[in-house]
mmCIF file of C-alpha atoms and ligand atoms in Angstrom:
data_model
loop_
_atom_site.group_PDB
_atom_site.id
_atom_site.type_symbol
_atom_site.label_atom_id
_atom_site.label_comp_id
_atom_site.label_asym_id
_atom_site.label_seq_id
_atom_site.Cartn_x
_atom_site.Cartn_y
_atom_site.Cartn_z
ATOM 1 C CA MET A 3 19.021 -7.585 -23.620
ATOM 2 C CA ARG A 4 16.378 -6.442 -21.185
ATOM 3 C CA ARG A 5 14.129 -9.126 -19.873
ATOM 4 C CA SER A 6 10.528 -8.339 -20.587
ATOM 5 C CA ILE A 7 7.590 -9.504 -18.530
ATOM 6 C CA ARG A 8 5.672 -9.700 -21.773
ATOM 7 C CA SER A 9 8.025 -12.344 -23.130
ATOM 8 C CA LEU A 10 7.658 -14.298 -19.899
ATOM 9 C CA LEU A 11 3.897 -14.169 -20.234
ATOM 10 C CA VAL A 12 4.063 -15.570 -23.703
ATOM 11 C CA ALA A 13 6.525 -18.269 -22.672
ATOM 12 C CA THR A 14 4.526 -19.422 -19.657
ATOM 13 C CA ALA A 15 1.264 -19.347 -21.586
ATOM 14 C CA ALA A 16 2.842 -21.598 -24.194
ATOM 15 C CA VAL A 17 4.033 -24.036 -21.509
ATOM 16 C CA ALA A 18 0.557 -24.142 -20.019
ATOM 17 C CA LEU A 19 -0.842 -25.354 -23.333
ATOM 18 C CA VAL A 20 1.345 -28.460 -23.369
ATOM 19 C CA LEU A 21 1.124 -29.320 -19.661
ATOM 20 C CA PRO A 22 -0.405 -32.726 -18.891
ATOM 21 C CA LEU A 23 -3.543 -32.587 -16.759
ATOM 22 C CA TRP A 24 -1.856 -33.416 -13.463
ATOM 23 C CA ALA A 25 0.712 -30.723 -13.991
ATOM 24 C CA ALA A 26 -1.969 -28.232 -14.916
ATOM 25 C CA HIS A 27 -3.654 -29.107 -11.655
ATOM 26 C CA ALA A 28 -0.427 -28.709 -9.691
ATOM 27 C CA ALA A 29 0.081 -25.322 -11.270
ATOM 28 C CA SER A 30 -3.462 -24.196 -10.622
ATOM 29 C CA ALA A 31 -2.343 -22.119 -7.639
ATOM 30 C CA ALA A 32 -0.457 -19.920 -10.068
ATOM 31 C CA PRO A 33 -2.039 -16.803 -11.467
ATOM 32 C CA PRO A 34 -3.176 -16.853 -15.080
ATOM 33 C CA GLY A 35 -0.349 -16.577 -17.516
ATOM 34 C CA PHE A 36 2.253 -17.611 -14.945
ATOM 35 C CA SER A 37 3.366 -20.958 -13.667
ATOM 36 C CA ASN A 38 4.706 -21.768 -10.218
ATOM 37 C CA ALA A 39 8.049 -22.237 -11.924
ATOM 38 C CA ASP A 40 8.304 -18.566 -12.695
ATOM 39 C CA LYS A 41 11.530 -17.638 -10.997
ATOM 40 C CA ASP A 42 11.212 -14.080 -12.216
ATOM 41 C CA ALA A 43 8.162 -13.243 -10.163
ATOM 42 C CA LEU A 44 8.563 -11.089 -7.068
ATOM 43 C CA ARG A 45 5.858 -13.012 -5.257
ATOM 44 C CA ASN A 46 7.559 -16.344 -5.837
ATOM 45 C CA GLN A 47 10.894 -15.141 -4.507
ATOM 46 C CA ALA A 48 9.660 -13.472 -1.342
ATOM 47 C CA PRO A 49 10.514 -15.070 1.951
ATOM 48 C CA ARG A 50 7.529 -17.091 3.030
ATOM 49 C CA ASP A 51 5.926 -14.621 5.385
ATOM 50 C CA LEU A 52 6.588 -11.388 3.479
ATOM 51 C CA ALA A 53 3.740 -10.159 1.300
ATOM 52 C CA VAL A 54 4.924 -8.282 -1.795
ATOM 53 C CA GLY A 55 2.192 -5.991 -2.984
ATOM 54 C CA SER A 56 1.095 -3.383 -5.451
ATOM 55 C CA ALA A 57 -1.590 -0.756 -5.285
ATOM 56 C CA VAL A 58 -4.191 -0.954 -8.029
ATOM 57 C CA TRP A 59 -7.139 1.287 -8.818
ATOM 58 C CA ALA A 60 -9.730 -1.415 -9.230
ATOM 59 C CA GLN A 61 -12.351 0.881 -10.694
ATOM 60 C CA GLN A 62 -9.984 1.587 -13.585
ATOM 61 C CA GLN A 63 -8.183 -1.723 -13.935
ATOM 62 C CA LEU A 64 -10.140 -4.596 -12.431
ATOM 63 C CA VAL A 65 -13.869 -4.023 -12.877
ATOM 64 C CA GLY A 66 -15.029 -6.482 -15.519
ATOM 65 C CA TYR A 67 -12.097 -8.838 -14.889
ATOM 66 C CA ASP A 68 -12.462 -12.055 -16.823
ATOM 67 C CA ARG A 69 -10.308 -14.771 -15.379
ATOM 68 C CA LYS A 70 -10.081 -16.487 -18.745
ATOM 69 C CA ALA A 71 -9.081 -13.356 -20.621
ATOM 70 C CA PRO A 72 -7.018 -11.168 -18.301
ATOM 71 C CA THR A 73 -5.527 -7.973 -19.648
ATOM 72 C CA GLU A 74 -1.771 -7.783 -19.775
ATOM 73 C CA PHE A 75 -1.832 -5.431 -16.797
ATOM 74 C CA GLN A 76 -3.924 -7.932 -14.846
ATOM 75 C CA GLN A 77 -1.568 -10.767 -15.726
ATOM 76 C CA VAL A 78 1.422 -8.876 -14.417
ATOM 77 C CA LEU A 79 -0.465 -7.788 -11.303
ATOM 78 C CA ALA A 80 -1.483 -11.357 -10.602
ATOM 79 C CA GLY A 81 1.833 -12.888 -11.507
ATOM 80 C CA GLN A 82 4.167 -10.572 -9.646
ATOM 81 C CA PHE A 83 2.375 -9.675 -6.426
ATOM 82 C CA SER A 84 0.964 -11.590 -3.476
ATOM 83 C CA SER A 85 -0.872 -8.603 -2.020
ATOM 84 C CA LEU A 86 -3.064 -5.811 -3.407
ATOM 85 C CA SER A 87 -3.848 -2.389 -1.982
ATOM 86 C CA PRO A 88 -6.852 -0.449 -3.259
ATOM 87 C CA GLU A 89 -5.338 2.767 -4.606
ATOM 88 C CA ASN A 90 -8.644 4.609 -4.219
ATOM 89 C CA ASP A 91 -11.421 2.031 -4.049
ATOM 90 C CA MET A 92 -11.781 1.761 -0.266
ATOM 91 C CA LYS A 93 -11.427 5.439 0.504
ATOM 92 C CA TRP A 94 -14.352 7.312 2.005
ATOM 93 C CA ASP A 95 -15.425 9.052 -1.199
ATOM 94 C CA ALA A 96 -15.504 5.727 -3.038
ATOM 95 C CA VAL A 97 -17.346 3.550 -0.520
ATOM 96 C CA HIS A 98 -19.510 6.064 1.333
ATOM 97 C CA PRO A 99 -20.701 8.651 -1.207
ATOM 98 C CA ALA A 100 -23.785 9.727 0.772
ATOM 99 C CA PRO A 101 -24.664 9.486 4.475
ATOM 100 C CA ASP A 102 -26.808 6.395 4.044
ATOM 101 C CA VAL A 103 -25.155 4.954 0.951
ATOM 102 C CA TYR A 104 -22.297 2.491 0.898
ATOM 103 C CA ASP A 105 -20.969 1.371 -2.473
ATOM 104 C CA PHE A 106 -18.506 -1.490 -2.555
ATOM 105 C CA THR A 107 -18.639 -2.178 -6.281
ATOM 106 C CA SER A 108 -15.027 -1.530 -7.176
ATOM 107 C CA ALA A 109 -13.619 -2.576 -3.804
ATOM 108 C CA ASP A 110 -15.418 -5.899 -4.187
ATOM 109 C CA ALA A 111 -13.920 -6.250 -7.656
ATOM 110 C CA LEU A 112 -10.470 -5.884 -6.119
ATOM 111 C CA VAL A 113 -11.167 -8.499 -3.460
ATOM 112 C CA ALA A 114 -12.574 -10.887 -6.074
ATOM 113 C CA PHE A 115 -9.496 -10.446 -8.268
ATOM 114 C CA ALA A 116 -7.237 -11.023 -5.274
ATOM 115 C CA LYS A 117 -9.092 -14.189 -4.334
ATOM 116 C CA ALA A 118 -8.976 -15.533 -7.864
ATOM 117 C CA ASN A 119 -5.237 -14.985 -7.913
ATOM 118 C CA HIS A 120 -4.362 -16.117 -4.394
ATOM 119 C CA GLN A 121 -3.475 -12.668 -3.194
ATOM 120 C CA GLN A 122 -3.989 -10.965 0.146
ATOM 121 C CA VAL A 123 -5.584 -7.542 0.473
ATOM 122 C CA ARG A 124 -4.356 -4.531 2.492
ATOM 123 C CA GLY A 125 -7.244 -2.250 3.395
ATOM 124 C CA HIS A 126 -6.735 1.490 2.857
ATOM 125 C CA THR A 127 -8.028 3.652 4.612
ATOM 126 C CA LEU A 128 -10.608 4.494 7.306
ATOM 127 C CA LEU A 129 -9.600 7.838 8.777
ATOM 128 C CA TRP A 130 -7.867 10.432 6.607
ATOM 129 C CA HIS A 131 -8.044 14.148 5.830
ATOM 130 C CA ASN A 132 -8.162 13.596 2.047
ATOM 131 C CA GLN A 133 -10.689 12.064 -0.334
ATOM 132 C CA ASN A 134 -13.580 12.476 2.031
ATOM 133 C CA PRO A 135 -16.966 12.880 0.328
ATOM 134 C CA ALA A 136 -18.451 16.361 0.070
ATOM 135 C CA TRP A 137 -21.166 15.468 2.576
ATOM 136 C CA VAL A 138 -18.543 14.795 5.273
ATOM 137 C CA THR A 139 -16.815 18.076 4.598
ATOM 138 C CA ALA A 140 -20.120 19.957 4.699
ATOM 139 C CA ALA A 141 -21.539 18.213 7.764
ATOM 140 C CA SER A 142 -18.317 18.411 9.732
ATOM 141 C CA ALA A 143 -18.581 22.196 9.914
ATOM 142 C CA THR A 144 -21.114 21.781 12.712
ATOM 143 C CA TRP A 145 -20.086 18.428 14.209
ATOM 144 C CA THR A 146 -19.718 17.920 17.918
ATOM 145 C CA CYS A 147 -17.263 15.213 18.891
ATOM 146 C CA ASP A 148 -20.187 12.860 19.510
ATOM 147 C CA ASP A 149 -21.501 13.537 15.990
ATOM 148 C CA ALA A 150 -18.094 12.795 14.496
ATOM 149 C CA ARG A 151 -17.716 9.652 16.580
ATOM 150 C CA ALA A 152 -21.117 8.360 15.476
ATOM 151 C CA VAL A 153 -20.327 8.893 11.783
ATOM 152 C CA LEU A 154 -16.878 7.349 12.062
ATOM 153 C CA GLU A 155 -18.067 4.374 14.077
ATOM 154 C CA ASP A 156 -20.785 3.557 11.569
ATOM 155 C CA HIS A 157 -18.295 3.848 8.701
ATOM 156 C CA ILE A 158 -15.622 1.707 10.291
ATOM 157 C CA ARG A 159 -17.981 -1.012 11.469
ATOM 158 C CA THR A 160 -19.734 -1.135 8.095
ATOM 159 C CA VAL A 161 -16.638 -1.086 5.893
ATOM 160 C CA VAL A 162 -14.437 -3.362 7.975
ATOM 161 C CA GLY A 163 -17.407 -5.624 8.605
ATOM 162 C CA HIS A 164 -18.147 -5.834 4.880
ATOM 163 C CA PHE A 165 -14.641 -7.184 4.241
ATOM 164 C CA LYS A 166 -14.389 -9.284 7.400
ATOM 165 C CA GLY A 167 -11.977 -12.149 6.843
ATOM 166 C CA GLU A 168 -10.776 -10.776 3.493
ATOM 167 C CA ILE A 169 -8.225 -8.234 4.685
ATOM 168 C CA TYR A 170 -4.970 -9.036 6.471
ATOM 169 C CA GLU A 171 -3.868 -5.477 7.265
ATOM 170 C CA TRP A 172 -5.920 -2.281 7.496
ATOM 171 C CA ASP A 173 -4.508 1.236 7.371
ATOM 172 C CA VAL A 174 -6.956 2.470 9.972
ATOM 173 C CA ALA A 175 -5.475 5.941 10.398
ATOM 174 C CA ASN A 176 -3.642 7.597 7.521
ATOM 175 C CA GLU A 177 -1.425 10.694 7.675
ATOM 176 C CA ILE A 178 -2.803 11.869 11.012
ATOM 177 C CA PHE A 179 0.283 13.930 11.855
ATOM 178 C CA GLN A 180 1.301 17.197 10.217
ATOM 179 C CA ASP A 181 4.852 17.687 9.009
ATOM 180 C CA GLU A 182 7.582 19.779 10.551
ATOM 181 C CA TRP A 183 7.140 22.376 7.824
ATOM 182 C CA ASP A 184 3.373 22.726 8.355
ATOM 183 C CA ASN A 185 1.881 25.556 10.329
ATOM 184 C CA GLY A 186 2.088 24.387 13.948
ATOM 185 C CA GLY A 187 4.734 21.750 13.227
ATOM 186 C CA VAL A 188 4.409 18.044 13.943
ATOM 187 C CA ARG A 189 1.096 17.550 15.723
ATOM 188 C CA LEU A 190 -2.080 15.599 15.137
ATOM 189 C CA ARG A 191 -4.054 17.024 12.219
ATOM 190 C CA THR A 192 -6.802 18.501 14.337
ATOM 191 C CA GLN A 193 -7.406 21.126 11.659
ATOM 192 C CA ALA A 194 -7.357 19.282 8.339
ATOM 193 C CA ASN A 195 -8.895 16.011 9.513
ATOM 194 C CA PRO A 196 -12.614 16.595 10.169
ATOM 195 C CA PHE A 197 -12.903 13.798 12.732
ATOM 196 C CA LEU A 198 -9.826 14.804 14.707
ATOM 197 C CA LYS A 199 -10.972 18.398 14.470
ATOM 198 C CA ALA A 200 -14.353 17.669 16.019
ATOM 199 C CA CYS A 201 -12.613 15.715 18.781
ATOM 200 C CA ALA A 202 -9.626 18.024 19.168
ATOM 201 C CA ASP A 203 -10.030 18.041 22.952
ATOM 202 C CA ASP A 204 -8.993 14.384 23.100
ATOM 203 C CA PRO A 205 -8.037 13.119 19.643
ATOM 204 C CA VAL A 206 -6.188 10.097 21.035
ATOM 205 C CA ALA A 207 -9.395 8.801 22.620
ATOM 206 C CA LEU A 208 -10.986 8.931 19.166
ATOM 207 C CA LEU A 209 -8.047 7.068 17.637
ATOM 208 C CA VAL A 210 -8.185 4.375 20.311
ATOM 209 C CA ASP A 211 -11.888 3.878 19.632
ATOM 210 C CA ALA A 212 -11.393 3.864 15.860
ATOM 211 C CA PHE A 213 -8.974 0.961 16.262
ATOM 212 C CA ARG A 214 -11.334 -0.739 18.707
ATOM 213 C CA TRP A 215 -14.284 -0.492 16.288
ATOM 214 C CA ALA A 216 -12.168 -1.890 13.468
ATOM 215 C CA HIS A 217 -10.929 -4.728 15.668
ATOM 216 C CA GLU A 218 -14.440 -5.648 16.728
ATOM 217 C CA ALA A 219 -15.549 -5.701 13.102
ATOM 218 C CA ASP A 220 -12.654 -7.958 12.019
ATOM 219 C CA PRO A 221 -10.527 -9.379 14.818
ATOM 220 C CA ASP A 222 -8.118 -11.045 12.361
ATOM 221 C CA ALA A 223 -7.004 -7.896 10.557
ATOM 222 C CA VAL A 224 -3.797 -6.267 11.776
ATOM 223 C CA LEU A 225 -4.517 -2.589 12.303
ATOM 224 C CA PHE A 226 -1.989 0.028 11.162
ATOM 225 C CA LEU A 227 -1.040 3.646 11.542
ATOM 226 C CA ASN A 228 0.358 4.803 8.182
ATOM 227 C CA ASP A 229 2.138 7.923 6.919
ATOM 228 C CA TYR A 230 4.597 9.472 4.473
ATOM 229 C CA ASN A 231 7.889 10.992 5.560
ATOM 230 C CA ALA A 232 7.795 8.208 8.109
ATOM 231 C CA GLU A 233 10.651 6.048 6.901
ATOM 232 C CA GLY A 234 13.527 7.246 9.055
ATOM 233 C CA ILE A 235 13.787 8.413 12.630
ATOM 234 C CA ASN A 236 12.588 12.016 12.589
ATOM 235 C CA THR A 237 10.298 14.312 14.528
ATOM 236 C CA LYS A 238 7.232 12.859 12.822
ATOM 237 C CA THR A 239 8.100 9.245 13.567
ATOM 238 C CA ASP A 240 9.087 10.261 17.109
ATOM 239 C CA ALA A 241 5.524 11.555 17.454
ATOM 240 C CA TYR A 242 4.164 8.274 16.066
ATOM 241 C CA TYR A 243 6.349 6.324 18.451
ATOM 242 C CA ALA A 244 4.962 8.258 21.415
ATOM 243 C CA LEU A 245 1.405 7.918 20.088
ATOM 244 C CA ALA A 246 1.789 4.170 19.576
ATOM 245 C CA GLN A 247 2.974 3.751 23.151
ATOM 246 C CA GLN A 248 0.091 5.793 24.447
ATOM 247 C CA MET A 249 -2.479 3.930 22.358
ATOM 248 C CA LEU A 250 -1.123 0.566 23.465
ATOM 249 C CA ALA A 251 -1.169 1.705 27.098
ATOM 250 C CA ASP A 252 -4.795 2.736 26.581
ATOM 251 C CA GLY A 253 -5.612 -0.749 25.303
ATOM 252 C CA ALA A 254 -5.969 0.047 21.597
ATOM 253 C CA PRO A 255 -5.684 -2.975 19.286
ATOM 254 C CA LEU A 256 -2.907 -1.263 17.359
ATOM 255 C CA GLY A 257 -0.961 -3.852 15.400
ATOM 256 C CA GLY A 258 1.298 -2.093 12.944
ATOM 257 C CA PHE A 259 3.156 0.948 11.724
ATOM 258 C CA GLY A 260 3.390 1.622 7.997
ATOM 259 C CA ALA A 261 5.928 3.826 6.258
ATOM 260 C CA GLN A 262 4.456 4.792 2.905
ATOM 261 C CA GLY A 263 7.803 5.132 1.163
ATOM 262 C CA HIS A 264 6.963 7.882 -1.307
ATOM 263 C CA LEU A 265 10.495 9.044 -2.084
ATOM 264 C CA SER A 266 11.884 11.575 -4.529
ATOM 265 C CA LEU A 267 15.380 11.986 -5.926
ATOM 266 C CA LEU A 268 14.941 15.686 -5.157
ATOM 267 C CA TYR A 269 15.606 14.806 -1.525
ATOM 268 C CA GLY A 270 18.038 12.618 0.352
ATOM 269 C CA PHE A 271 17.255 9.171 1.711
ATOM 270 C CA ASP A 272 17.221 8.650 5.445
ATOM 271 C CA THR A 273 19.090 5.431 6.125
ATOM 272 C CA SER A 274 17.655 5.117 9.629
ATOM 273 C CA ILE A 275 14.603 3.295 8.245
ATOM 274 C CA GLN A 276 15.726 -0.055 9.681
ATOM 275 C CA ALA A 277 16.384 1.463 13.107
ATOM 276 C CA ASN A 278 12.979 3.141 12.915
ATOM 277 C CA PHE A 279 11.276 -0.148 12.050
ATOM 278 C CA GLU A 280 13.142 -1.860 14.865
ATOM 279 C CA ARG A 281 11.886 0.544 17.505
ATOM 280 C CA PHE A 282 8.268 0.001 16.444
ATOM 281 C CA ALA A 283 8.863 -3.747 16.297
ATOM 282 C CA ASP A 284 10.196 -3.562 19.855
ATOM 283 C CA LEU A 285 6.782 -2.245 20.905
ATOM 284 C CA GLY A 286 5.360 -5.525 19.621
ATOM 285 C CA LEU A 287 4.062 -4.014 16.371
ATOM 286 C CA GLN A 288 4.385 -5.188 12.820
ATOM 287 C CA VAL A 289 5.909 -2.762 10.371
ATOM 288 C CA ALA A 290 5.483 -2.409 6.610
ATOM 289 C CA VAL A 291 6.476 -0.406 3.571
ATOM 290 C CA THR A 292 3.024 0.389 2.272
ATOM 291 C CA GLU A 293 3.237 2.687 -0.777
ATOM 292 C CA ALA A 294 6.747 2.638 -2.209
ATOM 293 C CA ASP A 295 7.608 4.715 -5.237
ATOM 294 C CA VAL A 296 10.663 6.794 -6.101
ATOM 295 C CA ARG A 297 10.012 9.903 -8.171
ATOM 296 C CA ILE A 298 12.586 11.259 -10.563
ATOM 297 C CA PRO A 299 12.750 14.955 -11.431
ATOM 298 C CA LEU A 300 12.653 15.314 -15.194
ATOM 299 C CA LEU A 301 13.788 18.685 -16.458
ATOM 300 C CA ASP A 302 11.984 20.384 -19.329
ATOM 301 C CA GLY A 303 13.099 18.699 -22.505
ATOM 302 C CA GLN A 304 14.522 15.677 -20.660
ATOM 303 C CA THR A 305 12.873 12.699 -22.351
ATOM 304 C CA GLY A 306 13.891 10.170 -19.728
ATOM 305 C CA PRO A 307 15.985 9.764 -16.611
ATOM 306 C CA THR A 308 19.779 9.658 -16.742
ATOM 307 C CA PRO A 309 21.591 6.361 -16.085
ATOM 308 C CA GLU A 310 22.655 7.765 -12.733
ATOM 309 C CA GLN A 311 19.084 8.636 -11.758
ATOM 310 C CA ILE A 312 17.971 5.166 -12.782
ATOM 311 C CA ALA A 313 20.668 3.606 -10.620
ATOM 312 C CA VAL A 314 19.848 5.767 -7.599
ATOM 313 C CA GLN A 315 16.165 4.937 -7.964
ATOM 314 C CA ALA A 316 16.970 1.221 -7.855
ATOM 315 C CA GLU A 317 19.124 1.770 -4.756
ATOM 316 C CA ARG A 318 16.330 3.613 -2.943
ATOM 317 C CA TYR A 319 13.718 0.970 -3.679
ATOM 318 C CA ASP A 320 16.154 -1.677 -2.612
ATOM 319 C CA ALA A 321 17.102 0.161 0.593
ATOM 320 C CA MET A 322 13.446 0.205 1.639
ATOM 321 C CA LEU A 323 13.095 -3.490 0.880
ATOM 322 C CA GLN A 324 16.328 -4.306 2.714
ATOM 323 C CA ALA A 325 15.072 -2.584 5.846
ATOM 324 C CA CYS A 326 11.923 -4.659 5.606
ATOM 325 C CA LEU A 327 13.815 -7.895 5.007
ATOM 326 C CA ASN A 328 16.121 -7.187 7.931
ATOM 327 C CA VAL A 329 13.301 -6.724 10.428
ATOM 328 C CA THR A 330 11.297 -9.879 10.929
ATOM 329 C CA ALA A 331 8.279 -7.873 12.077
ATOM 330 C CA CYS A 332 8.047 -6.403 8.562
ATOM 331 C CA SER A 333 5.008 -8.136 7.127
ATOM 332 C CA SER A 334 4.502 -6.491 3.766
ATOM 333 C CA PHE A 335 6.319 -4.479 1.126
ATOM 334 C CA THR A 336 3.975 -2.723 -1.297
ATOM 335 C CA VAL A 337 4.683 -0.543 -4.329
ATOM 336 C CA TRP A 338 2.156 2.213 -5.101
ATOM 337 C CA GLY A 339 1.384 0.875 -8.548
ATOM 338 C CA PHE A 340 3.903 -1.097 -10.560
ATOM 339 C CA SER A 341 3.785 0.726 -13.892
ATOM 340 C CA ASP A 342 4.374 4.278 -15.057
ATOM 341 C CA ALA A 343 1.302 3.790 -17.232
ATOM 342 C CA TYR A 344 -0.921 4.400 -14.199
ATOM 343 C CA SER A 345 1.276 6.122 -11.623
ATOM 344 C CA TRP A 346 -0.266 8.958 -9.586
ATOM 345 C CA VAL A 347 3.069 10.803 -9.582
ATOM 346 C CA PRO A 348 3.059 12.937 -12.770
ATOM 347 C CA GLY A 349 -0.414 14.267 -12.005
ATOM 348 C CA VAL A 350 0.454 15.296 -8.467
ATOM 349 C CA PHE A 351 4.134 16.243 -8.664
ATOM 350 C CA PRO A 352 4.677 18.388 -11.746
ATOM 351 C CA GLY A 353 8.143 17.878 -13.193
ATOM 352 C CA GLU A 354 8.595 14.465 -11.581
ATOM 353 C CA GLY A 355 7.853 11.026 -12.960
ATOM 354 C CA TRP A 356 9.249 7.594 -13.886
ATOM 355 C CA ALA A 357 8.522 6.613 -10.281
ATOM 356 C CA THR A 358 7.525 2.951 -10.526
ATOM 357 C CA ILE A 359 9.361 -0.336 -11.101
ATOM 358 C CA THR A 360 8.233 -1.002 -14.680
ATOM 359 C CA ASP A 361 7.816 1.362 -17.595
ATOM 360 C CA GLU A 362 4.545 2.109 -19.363
ATOM 361 C CA GLU A 363 4.752 -1.202 -21.205
ATOM 362 C CA PHE A 364 5.477 -3.170 -18.040
ATOM 363 C CA THR A 365 9.127 -3.687 -18.938
ATOM 364 C CA PRO A 366 11.092 -4.101 -15.701
ATOM 365 C CA LYS A 367 13.425 -1.305 -14.711
ATOM 366 C CA PRO A 368 16.656 -1.799 -12.751
ATOM 367 C CA ALA A 369 14.568 -1.063 -9.636
ATOM 368 C CA PHE A 370 12.463 -4.142 -10.360
ATOM 369 C CA ASP A 371 15.591 -6.224 -10.881
ATOM 370 C CA ALA A 372 17.070 -4.949 -7.627
ATOM 371 C CA LEU A 373 13.952 -5.937 -5.679
ATOM 372 C CA LEU A 374 13.820 -9.361 -7.285
ATOM 373 C CA GLU A 375 17.482 -9.953 -6.540
ATOM 374 C CA SER A 376 17.140 -8.963 -2.907
ATOM 375 C CA LEU A 377 14.082 -11.154 -2.441
ATOM 376 C CA ARG A 378 15.985 -14.061 -3.983
ATOM 377 C CA ASP A 379 18.966 -13.473 -1.730
ATOM 378 C CA ALA A 380 16.661 -13.388 1.275
ATOM 379 C CA THR A 381 15.120 -16.728 0.410
ATOM 380 C CA PRO A 382 17.357 -19.536 1.542
ATOM 381 C CA GLY A 383 17.208 -21.990 -1.356
ATOM 382 C CA THR A 384 14.631 -21.657 -4.078
ATOM 383 C CA SER A 385 11.947 -24.131 -4.904
ATOM 384 C CA PRO A 386 13.191 -27.168 -6.854
ATOM 385 C CA ARG A 387 10.447 -26.384 -9.355
ATOM 386 C CA VAL A 388 12.312 -23.234 -10.277
ATOM 387 C CA GLY A 389 14.437 -24.038 -13.230
HETATM 388 C C1 XIL B 9 -3.305 8.683 -4.113
HETATM 389 C C2 XIL B 9 -3.747 7.908 -5.347
HETATM 390 O O1 XIL B 9 -2.650 7.196 -5.852
HETATM 391 C C3 XIL B 9 -4.290 8.852 -6.396
HETATM 392 O O2 XIL B 9 -4.866 8.121 -7.478
HETATM 393 C C4 XIL B 9 -5.346 9.781 -5.800
HETATM 394 O O3 XIL B 9 -5.738 10.732 -6.757
HETATM 395 C C5 XIL B 9 -4.797 10.491 -4.568
HETATM 396 O O4 XIL B 9 -4.332 9.522 -3.644
HETATM 397 N N1 XIL B 9 -0.728 8.630 0.299
HETATM 398 C C6 XIL B 9 -1.795 7.763 0.412
HETATM 399 C C7 XIL B 9 -2.518 7.331 -0.804
HETATM 400 O O5 XIL B 9 -2.049 7.256 1.511
HETATM 401 O O6 XIL B 9 -3.866 7.040 -0.538
HETATM 402 C C8 XIL B 9 -2.394 8.325 -1.925
HETATM 403 O O7 XIL B 9 -2.979 7.758 -3.100
HETATM 404 C C9 XIL B 9 -0.952 8.685 -2.147
HETATM 405 C C10 XIL B 9 -0.358 9.307 -0.908
#
């Protein structure tokens, strides 16, 4: 019989009703609907210093959160994960819709939810070529590098400053390199990214300053470079490795390298992810899996994945987690949404789906079980409260 998170919710809620006061107090660190004795929660099985996260679109799922009456989605999010990433809520178009307007409504809702449920927050993202507001796209047509720098500096100082002390890791720069198959090959996106474009004469100087502004606004946040197709050792991660060395030599407060981990069964899996993480760790950086999901191609008429596809998906998720567990500098492992009910995949990759670790009703898939098992194995001895 498949274990269902829903049945666990019901069971733990029932226990909570009969707990004596002292026990209720002792369990108060647990998220609603879960007790600290929940041995089936990813967050409870993680080695002490590894954050296990999920992305969530706060505007859709968390605004209006009532701690006393959480939705089922919110209960699972709170119960399973120790870290949240804003799927869209901290992107430029969400927080900076007009030149002089900052709007933190849904991002604040995410931070409030995280606080209420003893979760950390990964900030995402400050410099990217996508999801920029129309005013940036329009204005950037005539930007000098100084114009671009002024806009970016104001944004970074304002946004990072707003969340000062609330965010443990920030994806400062996202997807700043092109891919091998793009026109021009692997190189900084000085065409698609409006800020890098305006400063194409010396884009690294802009990156160094972007990290410096973020660091000044929140010295405690660890500042990341982040990208897809950045799991294994390849031409793109070679470029990141060289960039990281250069930025560090230039005094940038660069603290981490994130591999998004958006995989697809249409392609192979590069097993050099651990070796890749190790080389960045050797530079003194943290590493992280920041947006894991594993898409499955579903042919026309195929109602669900085959048992083999399901098994391979679990292996891929687990391989990414293993690399993280095996490198002590790996600080967080985040899935890009935990349920197929809200996954970005079907909308963006036609013909692919089933990419997350629980189905649309939050029932764990083998991928979920594989992650839980590996976290358990990595934790020497479980809490005596686990029974
Ligand atoms: C995606 C979100 O999941 C979607 O809801 C949105 O429509 C587009 O962006 N890499 C990233 C993320 O760094 O910000 C992207 O998130 C997925 C790819």
